[in-house]
mmCIF file of C-alpha atoms in Angstrom:
data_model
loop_
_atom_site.group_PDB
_atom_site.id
_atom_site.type_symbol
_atom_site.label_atom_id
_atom_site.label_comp_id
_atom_site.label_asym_id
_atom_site.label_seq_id
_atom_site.Cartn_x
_atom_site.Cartn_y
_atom_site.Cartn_z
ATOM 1 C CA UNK A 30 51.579 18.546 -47.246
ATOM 2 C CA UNK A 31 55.155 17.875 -47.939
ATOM 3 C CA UNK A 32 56.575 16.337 -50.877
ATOM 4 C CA UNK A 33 60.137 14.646 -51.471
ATOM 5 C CA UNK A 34 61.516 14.472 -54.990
ATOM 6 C CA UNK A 35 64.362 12.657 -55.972
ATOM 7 C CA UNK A 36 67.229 15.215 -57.465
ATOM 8 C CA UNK A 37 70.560 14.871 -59.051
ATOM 9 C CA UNK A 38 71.405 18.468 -56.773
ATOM 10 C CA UNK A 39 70.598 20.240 -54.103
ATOM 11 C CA UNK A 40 68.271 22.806 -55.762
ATOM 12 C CA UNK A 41 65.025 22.991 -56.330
ATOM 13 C CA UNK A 42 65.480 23.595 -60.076
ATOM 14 C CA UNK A 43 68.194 20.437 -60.287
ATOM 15 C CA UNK A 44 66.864 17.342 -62.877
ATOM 16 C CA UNK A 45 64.784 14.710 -60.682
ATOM 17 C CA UNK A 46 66.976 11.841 -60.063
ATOM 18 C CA UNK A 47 65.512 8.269 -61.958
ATOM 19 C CA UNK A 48 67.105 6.858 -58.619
ATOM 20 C CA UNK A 49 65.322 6.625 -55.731
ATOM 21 C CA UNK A 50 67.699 4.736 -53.170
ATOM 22 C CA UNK A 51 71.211 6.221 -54.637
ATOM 23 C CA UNK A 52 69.606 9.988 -55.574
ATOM 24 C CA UNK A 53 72.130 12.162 -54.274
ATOM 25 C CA UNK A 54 69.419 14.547 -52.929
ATOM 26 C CA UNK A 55 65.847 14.527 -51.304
ATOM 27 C CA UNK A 56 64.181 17.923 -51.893
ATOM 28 C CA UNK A 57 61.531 18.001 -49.460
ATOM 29 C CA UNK A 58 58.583 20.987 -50.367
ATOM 30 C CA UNK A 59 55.657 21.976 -48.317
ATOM 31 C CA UNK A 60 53.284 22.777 -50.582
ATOM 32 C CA UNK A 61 49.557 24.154 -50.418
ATOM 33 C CA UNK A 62 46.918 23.045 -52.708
ATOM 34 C CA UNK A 63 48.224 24.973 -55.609
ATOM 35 C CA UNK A 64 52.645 26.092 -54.798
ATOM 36 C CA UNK A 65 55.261 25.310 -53.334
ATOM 37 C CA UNK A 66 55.722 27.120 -49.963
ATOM 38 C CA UNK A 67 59.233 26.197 -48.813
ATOM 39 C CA UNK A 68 61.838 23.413 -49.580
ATOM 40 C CA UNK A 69 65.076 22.679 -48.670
ATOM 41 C CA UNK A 70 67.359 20.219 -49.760
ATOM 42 C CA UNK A 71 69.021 16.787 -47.913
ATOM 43 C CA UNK A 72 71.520 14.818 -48.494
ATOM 44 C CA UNK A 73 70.539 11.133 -49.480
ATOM 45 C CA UNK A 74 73.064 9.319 -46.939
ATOM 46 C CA UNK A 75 71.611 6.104 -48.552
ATOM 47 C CA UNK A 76 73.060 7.061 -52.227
ATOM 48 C CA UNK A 77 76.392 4.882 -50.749
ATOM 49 C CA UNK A 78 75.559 2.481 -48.629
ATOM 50 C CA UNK A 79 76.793 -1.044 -49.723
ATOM 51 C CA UNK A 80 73.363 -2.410 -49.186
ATOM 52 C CA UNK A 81 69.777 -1.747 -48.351
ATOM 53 C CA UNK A 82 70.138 2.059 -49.818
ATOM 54 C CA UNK A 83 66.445 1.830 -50.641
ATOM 55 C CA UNK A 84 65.272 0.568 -47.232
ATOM 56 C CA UNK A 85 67.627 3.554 -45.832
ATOM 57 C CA UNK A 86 65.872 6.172 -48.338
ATOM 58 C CA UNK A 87 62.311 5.247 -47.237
ATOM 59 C CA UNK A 88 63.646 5.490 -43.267
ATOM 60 C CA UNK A 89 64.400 9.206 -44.588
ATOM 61 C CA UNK A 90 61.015 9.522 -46.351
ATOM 62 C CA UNK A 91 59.239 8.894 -43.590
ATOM 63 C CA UNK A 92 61.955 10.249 -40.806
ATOM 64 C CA UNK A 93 61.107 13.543 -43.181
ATOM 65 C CA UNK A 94 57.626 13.473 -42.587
ATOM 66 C CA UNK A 95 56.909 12.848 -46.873
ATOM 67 C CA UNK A 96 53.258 11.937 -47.638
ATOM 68 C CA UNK A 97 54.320 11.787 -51.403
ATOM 69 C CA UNK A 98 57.608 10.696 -52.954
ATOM 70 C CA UNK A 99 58.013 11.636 -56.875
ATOM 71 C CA UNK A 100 60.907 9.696 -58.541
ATOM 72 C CA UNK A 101 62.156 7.869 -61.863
ATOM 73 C CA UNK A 102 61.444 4.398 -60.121
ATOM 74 C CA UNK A 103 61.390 2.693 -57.371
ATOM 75 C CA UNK A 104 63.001 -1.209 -56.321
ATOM 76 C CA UNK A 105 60.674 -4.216 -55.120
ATOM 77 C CA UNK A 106 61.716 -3.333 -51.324
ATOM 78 C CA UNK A 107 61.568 0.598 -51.584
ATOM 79 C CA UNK A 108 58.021 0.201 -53.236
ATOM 80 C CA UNK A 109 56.946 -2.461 -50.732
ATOM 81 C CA UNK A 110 58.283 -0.299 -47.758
ATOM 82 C CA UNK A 111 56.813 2.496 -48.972
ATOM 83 C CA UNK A 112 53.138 1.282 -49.422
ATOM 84 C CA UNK A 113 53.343 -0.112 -46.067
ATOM 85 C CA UNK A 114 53.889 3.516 -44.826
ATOM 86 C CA UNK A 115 51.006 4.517 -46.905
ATOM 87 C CA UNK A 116 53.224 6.875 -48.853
ATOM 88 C CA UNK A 117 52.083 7.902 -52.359
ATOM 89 C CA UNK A 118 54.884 7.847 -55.365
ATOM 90 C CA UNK A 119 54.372 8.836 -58.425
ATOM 91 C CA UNK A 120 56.935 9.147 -61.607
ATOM 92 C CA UNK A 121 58.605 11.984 -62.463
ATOM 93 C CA UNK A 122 61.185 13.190 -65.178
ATOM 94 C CA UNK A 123 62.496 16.754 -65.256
ATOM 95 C CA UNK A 124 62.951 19.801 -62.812
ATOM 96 C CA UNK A 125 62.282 19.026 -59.721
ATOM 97 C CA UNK A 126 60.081 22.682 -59.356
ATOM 98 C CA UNK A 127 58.021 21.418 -62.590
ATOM 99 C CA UNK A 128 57.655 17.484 -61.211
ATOM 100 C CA UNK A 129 55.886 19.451 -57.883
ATOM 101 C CA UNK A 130 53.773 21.616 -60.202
ATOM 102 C CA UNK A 131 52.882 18.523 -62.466
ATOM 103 C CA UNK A 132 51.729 16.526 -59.193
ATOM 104 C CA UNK A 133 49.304 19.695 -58.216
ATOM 105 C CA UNK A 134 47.870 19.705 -61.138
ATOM 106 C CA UNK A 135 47.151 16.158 -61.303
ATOM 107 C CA UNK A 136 49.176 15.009 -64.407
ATOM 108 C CA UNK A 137 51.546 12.714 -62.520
ATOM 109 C CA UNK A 138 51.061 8.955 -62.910
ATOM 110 C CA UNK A 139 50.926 7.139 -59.517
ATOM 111 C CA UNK A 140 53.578 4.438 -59.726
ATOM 112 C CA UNK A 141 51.579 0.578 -59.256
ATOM 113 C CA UNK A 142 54.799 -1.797 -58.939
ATOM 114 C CA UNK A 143 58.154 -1.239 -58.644
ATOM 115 C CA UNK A 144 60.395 -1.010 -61.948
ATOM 116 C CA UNK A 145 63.402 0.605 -63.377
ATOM 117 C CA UNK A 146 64.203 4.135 -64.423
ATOM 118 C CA UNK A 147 64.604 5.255 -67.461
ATOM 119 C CA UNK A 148 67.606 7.687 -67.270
ATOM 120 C CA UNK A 149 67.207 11.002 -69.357
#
């Protein structure tokens, strides 16, 4: 299964990113049932378009083959887009590694509407 997170930089121990359209970074992980296999990091080209940067985002969710997106928050179009594609979010503050180790264990909360991000 593979995983995007939301991160501030392009590692995999960088904060996650409250942000889902602007997010500087997508790390994407392919993970088994219980770690992370491999990730690598990708530019969000979405973090600054003028408009529609969460409509761009979820194009790169899904053009990155995500089943799960973990993230701060997420905008009314992002989330809409999103559920449409079937794709799971949940929220997540933190390291990035820790948000994906969180999720596998079950302690994330799955995000029900869109909202805004409280910034850490």
């Amino acid at each position: 299964m593979k995983i995007l997170v939301t991160a501030k930089e392009n590692s995999i121990t960088s904060e996650v990113d409250p942000h889902f359209g602007r997010c500087a970074y997508f790390i994407v992980a392919d993970v088994s049932i219980s770690e992370i296999r491999k990730w690598e990091a990708v530019e969000n080209p979405a973090a600054v378009a003028a408009h529609g940067a969460g409509f761009q985002a979820v194009q790169q969710v899904s053009d990155l083959g995500a089943q799960v997106v973990l993230t701060g928050a997420l905008g009314p179009n992002a989330f809409g887009a999103l559920q449409k594609m079937d794709i799971k979010a949940f929220q997540a503050t933190g390291r990035v590694d820790q948000a994906i180790e969180a999720y596998l264990a079950g302690k994330l909360e799955q995000l029900a509407a869109a909202g805004k991000a409280h910034a850490k």
